[in-house]
Short mmCIF file of C-alpha atoms in Angstrom, two decimals:
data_model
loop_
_atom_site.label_atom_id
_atom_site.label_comp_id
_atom_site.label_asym_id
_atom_site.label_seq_id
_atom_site.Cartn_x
_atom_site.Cartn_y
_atom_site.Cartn_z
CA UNK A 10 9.12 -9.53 16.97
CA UNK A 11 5.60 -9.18 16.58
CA UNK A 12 4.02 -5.92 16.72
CA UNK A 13 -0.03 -5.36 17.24
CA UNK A 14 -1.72 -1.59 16.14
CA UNK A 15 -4.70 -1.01 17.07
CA UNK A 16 -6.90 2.24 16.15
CA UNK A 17 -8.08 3.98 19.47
CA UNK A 18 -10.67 5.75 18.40
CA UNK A 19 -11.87 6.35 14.74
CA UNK A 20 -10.30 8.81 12.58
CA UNK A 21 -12.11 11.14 10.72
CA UNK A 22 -8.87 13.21 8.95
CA UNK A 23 -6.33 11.97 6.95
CA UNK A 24 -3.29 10.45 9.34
CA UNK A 25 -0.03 10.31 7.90
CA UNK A 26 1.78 7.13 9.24
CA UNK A 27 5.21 6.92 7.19
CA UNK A 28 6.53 5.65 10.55
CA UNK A 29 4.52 2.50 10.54
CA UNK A 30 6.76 0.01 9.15
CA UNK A 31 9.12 -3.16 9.86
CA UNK A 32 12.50 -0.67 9.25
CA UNK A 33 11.66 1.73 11.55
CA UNK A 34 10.44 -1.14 14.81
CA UNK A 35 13.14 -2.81 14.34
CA UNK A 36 15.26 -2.74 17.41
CA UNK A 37 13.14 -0.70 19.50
CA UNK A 38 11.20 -1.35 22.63
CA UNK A 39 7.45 -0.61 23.06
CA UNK A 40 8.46 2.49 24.51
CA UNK A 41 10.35 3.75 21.75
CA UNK A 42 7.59 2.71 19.08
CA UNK A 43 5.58 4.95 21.22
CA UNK A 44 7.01 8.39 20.69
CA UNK A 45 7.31 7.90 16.82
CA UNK A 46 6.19 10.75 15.38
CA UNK A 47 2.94 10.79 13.40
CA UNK A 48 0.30 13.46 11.47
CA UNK A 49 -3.11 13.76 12.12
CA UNK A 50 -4.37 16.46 9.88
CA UNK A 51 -2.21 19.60 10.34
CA UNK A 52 -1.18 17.97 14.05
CA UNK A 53 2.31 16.04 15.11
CA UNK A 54 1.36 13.28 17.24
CA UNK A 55 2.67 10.89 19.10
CA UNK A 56 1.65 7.06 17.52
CA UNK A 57 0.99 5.67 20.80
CA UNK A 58 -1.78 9.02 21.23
CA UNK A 59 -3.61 7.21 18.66
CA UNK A 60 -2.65 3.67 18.83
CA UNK A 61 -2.30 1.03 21.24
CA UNK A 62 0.72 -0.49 21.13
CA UNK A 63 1.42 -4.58 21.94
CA UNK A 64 4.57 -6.44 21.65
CA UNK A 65 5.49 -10.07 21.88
CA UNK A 66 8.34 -12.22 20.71
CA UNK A 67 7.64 -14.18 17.34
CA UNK A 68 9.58 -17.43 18.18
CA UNK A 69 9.11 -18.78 14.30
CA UNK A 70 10.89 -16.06 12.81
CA UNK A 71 13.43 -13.68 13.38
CA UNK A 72 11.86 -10.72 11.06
CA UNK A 73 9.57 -7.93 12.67
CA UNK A 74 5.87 -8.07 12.18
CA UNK A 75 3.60 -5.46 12.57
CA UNK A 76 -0.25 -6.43 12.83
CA UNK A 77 -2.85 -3.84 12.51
CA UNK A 78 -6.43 -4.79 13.55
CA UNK A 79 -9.02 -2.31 12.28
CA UNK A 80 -10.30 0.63 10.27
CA UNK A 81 -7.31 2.28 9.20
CA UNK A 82 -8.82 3.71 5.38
CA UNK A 83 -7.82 7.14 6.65
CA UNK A 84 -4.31 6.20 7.73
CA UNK A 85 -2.11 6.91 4.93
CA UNK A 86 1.38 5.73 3.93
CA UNK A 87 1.78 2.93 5.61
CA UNK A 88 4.73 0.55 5.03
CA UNK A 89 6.32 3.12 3.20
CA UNK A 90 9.91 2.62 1.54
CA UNK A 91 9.99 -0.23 3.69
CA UNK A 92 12.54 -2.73 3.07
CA UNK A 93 11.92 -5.75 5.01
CA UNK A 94 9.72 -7.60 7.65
CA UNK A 95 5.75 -8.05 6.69
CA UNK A 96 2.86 -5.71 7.42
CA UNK A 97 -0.34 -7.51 7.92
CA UNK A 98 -3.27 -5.25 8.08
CA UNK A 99 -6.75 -6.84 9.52
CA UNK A 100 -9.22 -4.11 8.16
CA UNK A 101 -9.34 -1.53 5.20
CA UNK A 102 -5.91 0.32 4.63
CA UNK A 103 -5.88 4.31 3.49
CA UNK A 104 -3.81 5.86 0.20
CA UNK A 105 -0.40 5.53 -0.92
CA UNK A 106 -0.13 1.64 0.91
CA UNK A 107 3.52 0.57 0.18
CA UNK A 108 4.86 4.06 -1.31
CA UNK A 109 8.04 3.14 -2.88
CA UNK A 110 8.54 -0.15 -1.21
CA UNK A 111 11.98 -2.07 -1.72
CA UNK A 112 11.49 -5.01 -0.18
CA UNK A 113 8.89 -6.51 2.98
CA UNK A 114 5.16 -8.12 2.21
CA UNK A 115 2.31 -6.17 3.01
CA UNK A 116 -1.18 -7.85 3.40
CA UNK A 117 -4.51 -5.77 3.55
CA UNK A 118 -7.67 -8.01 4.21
CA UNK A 119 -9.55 -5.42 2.93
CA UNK A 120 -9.99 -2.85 0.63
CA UNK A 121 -7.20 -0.18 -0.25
CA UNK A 122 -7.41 3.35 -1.34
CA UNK A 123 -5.41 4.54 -4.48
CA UNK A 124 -1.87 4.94 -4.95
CA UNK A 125 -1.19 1.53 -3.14
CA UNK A 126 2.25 0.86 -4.29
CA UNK A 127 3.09 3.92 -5.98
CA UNK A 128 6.58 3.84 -7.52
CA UNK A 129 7.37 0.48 -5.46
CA UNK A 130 10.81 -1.20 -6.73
CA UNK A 131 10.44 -4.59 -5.09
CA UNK A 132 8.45 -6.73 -2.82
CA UNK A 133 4.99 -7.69 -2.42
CA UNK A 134 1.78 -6.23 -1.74
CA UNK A 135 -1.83 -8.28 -1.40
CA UNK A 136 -5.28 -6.70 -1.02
CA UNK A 137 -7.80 -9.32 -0.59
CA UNK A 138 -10.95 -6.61 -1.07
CA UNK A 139 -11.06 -3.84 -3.82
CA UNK A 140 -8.03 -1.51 -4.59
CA UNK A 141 -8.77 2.02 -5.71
CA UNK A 142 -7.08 4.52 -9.08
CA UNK A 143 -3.53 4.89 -9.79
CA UNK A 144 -2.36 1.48 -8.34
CA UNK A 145 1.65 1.35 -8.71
CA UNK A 146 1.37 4.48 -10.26
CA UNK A 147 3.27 8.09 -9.81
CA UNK A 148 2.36 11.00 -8.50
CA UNK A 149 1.17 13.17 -10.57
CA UNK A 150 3.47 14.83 -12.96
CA UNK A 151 6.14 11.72 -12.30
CA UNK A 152 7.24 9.25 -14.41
CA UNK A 153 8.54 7.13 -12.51
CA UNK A 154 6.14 4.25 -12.46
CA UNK A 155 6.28 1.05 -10.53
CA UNK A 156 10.02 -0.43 -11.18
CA UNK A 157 9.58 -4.13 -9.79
CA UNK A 158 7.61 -6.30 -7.03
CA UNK A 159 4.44 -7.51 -7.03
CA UNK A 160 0.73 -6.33 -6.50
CA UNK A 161 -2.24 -8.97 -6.06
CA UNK A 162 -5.40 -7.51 -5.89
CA UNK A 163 -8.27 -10.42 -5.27
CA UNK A 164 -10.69 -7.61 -5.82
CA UNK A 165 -11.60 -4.96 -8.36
CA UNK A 166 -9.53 -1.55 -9.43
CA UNK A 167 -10.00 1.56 -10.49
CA UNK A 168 -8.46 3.35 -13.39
CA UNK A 169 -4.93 4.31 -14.64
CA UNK A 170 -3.85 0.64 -12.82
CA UNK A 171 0.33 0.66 -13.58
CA UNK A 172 0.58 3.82 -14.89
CA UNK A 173 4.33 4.28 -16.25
CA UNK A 174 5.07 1.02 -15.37
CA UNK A 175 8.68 -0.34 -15.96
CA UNK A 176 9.15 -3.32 -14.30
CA UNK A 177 7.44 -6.28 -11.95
CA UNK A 178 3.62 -8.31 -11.73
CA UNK A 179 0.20 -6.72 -11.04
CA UNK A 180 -2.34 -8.96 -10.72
CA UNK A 181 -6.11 -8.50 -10.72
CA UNK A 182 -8.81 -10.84 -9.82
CA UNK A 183 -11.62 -8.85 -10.60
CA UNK A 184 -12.52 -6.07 -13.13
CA UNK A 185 -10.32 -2.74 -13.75
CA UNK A 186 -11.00 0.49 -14.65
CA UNK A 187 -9.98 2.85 -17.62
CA UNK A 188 -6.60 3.20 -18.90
CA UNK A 189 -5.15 0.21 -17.16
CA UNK A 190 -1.31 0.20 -18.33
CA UNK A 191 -1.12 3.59 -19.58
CA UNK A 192 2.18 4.87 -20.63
CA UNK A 193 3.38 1.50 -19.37
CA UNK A 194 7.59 0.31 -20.53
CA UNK A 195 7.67 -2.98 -19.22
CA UNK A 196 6.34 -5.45 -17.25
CA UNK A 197 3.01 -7.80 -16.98
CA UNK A 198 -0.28 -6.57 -16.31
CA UNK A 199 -2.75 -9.81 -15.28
CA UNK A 200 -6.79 -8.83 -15.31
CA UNK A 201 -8.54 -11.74 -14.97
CA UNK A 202 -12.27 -10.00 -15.15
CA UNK A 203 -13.06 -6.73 -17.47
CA UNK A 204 -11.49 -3.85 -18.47
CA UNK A 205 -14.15 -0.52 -18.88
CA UNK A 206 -11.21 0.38 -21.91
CA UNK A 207 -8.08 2.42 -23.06
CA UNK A 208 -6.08 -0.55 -21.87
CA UNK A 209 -2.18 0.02 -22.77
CA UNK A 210 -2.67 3.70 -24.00
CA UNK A 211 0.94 4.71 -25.26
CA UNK A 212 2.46 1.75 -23.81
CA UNK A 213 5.27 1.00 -25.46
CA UNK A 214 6.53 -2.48 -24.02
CA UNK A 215 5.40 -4.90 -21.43
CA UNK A 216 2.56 -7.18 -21.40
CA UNK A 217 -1.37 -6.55 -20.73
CA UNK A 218 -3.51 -9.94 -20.30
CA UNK A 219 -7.50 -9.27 -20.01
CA UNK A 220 -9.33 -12.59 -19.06
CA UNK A 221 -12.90 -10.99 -19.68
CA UNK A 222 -14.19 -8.23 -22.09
CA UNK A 223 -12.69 -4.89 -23.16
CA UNK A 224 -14.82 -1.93 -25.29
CA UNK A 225 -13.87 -1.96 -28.58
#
């Protein structure tokens, strides 16, 4: 099953969209998808009051897609704790992308906002544009880093990139912030441009590759 999102209007508050993934379509008709609940600010919507909702049959696979098309940077949690199916997002995707995924791909051909991937434990997320702070990271206060799965970013990121990390791949095309791999247990960190420094502060295992320069 193939499901299409699309924005209809833009947002200008945070929306909180913990609804929007593969688990939760699964088995339900358009209808159904429709009176999901979902946050706009301090207000319980509907999803279909601020999406429009398509659906078609995917005849080359039996998993559940869900296609996005648009500006959805204030849209947070999307995919989250999924466990299956694929996300594709055509646009810019808002925080917390892939909270404490199990399992599933998520694609963004944009940028994404921090805390993409925050404490996943498996599957894979891919951000063609720029990624912002704390990617795979906890929340503040936590420990409990990213604990498999991996994270391609094609793009820059910002700082504290794998913060308590345990387990899994992130992968960087472009340049990173401060403090990449901090506190990090295990795992491999991959930056193939710079690092602005404190790379692998009180890390204690795990790997940290930088392809370009790094302060001294």
């Amino acid at each position: 099953m193939l499901i299409t999102l699309t924005p209809k209007r833009q947002f200008k508050i945070p929306v909180e969209a913990e609804c929007m993934t593969p688990d939760n379509f699964t088995g339900k008709s358009v209808d159904e998808i429709a009176k999901l609940p979902i946050w706009e600010g301090n207000k319980k919507r509907l999803l279909n009051e601020l999406f429009k909702i398509e659906s078609k049959t995917n005849e080359s696979s039996n998993e559940t897609t869900i296609q996005i098309h648009g500006d959805v940077s204030k849209v947070k949690r999307i995919g989250a704790k999924m466990c299956q199916g694929k996300i594709i997002i055509e646009g810019d995707a808002g925080m917390h992308l892939g909270e404490e995924i199990e399992g599933g791909t998520i694609i963004v051909s944009g940028n994404a906002d921090s805390w993409a991937g925050s404490m996943m434990k498996n599957g894979t997320i891919e951000i063609k544009g720029n990624a912002g702070d704390y990617i795979g990271a906890p929340y503040r206060g936590s420990t409990q880093g990213m604990n498999g799965g991996t994270i391609i970013i094609h793009g820059n990121a910002g700082n504290e990139l794998g913060n308590f990390m345990k387990k899994g791949l992130i992968k960087v095309g472009g340049n990173v912030g401060q403090f990449a791999g901090i506190h990090m247990k295990d795992g491999t960190i991959f930056i193939q441009g710079n690092s602005e420094g404190r790379a692998g502060a009180e890390m204690t295992e795990g790997k940290i590759i930088v392809c370009g320069q790094i302060p001294s």
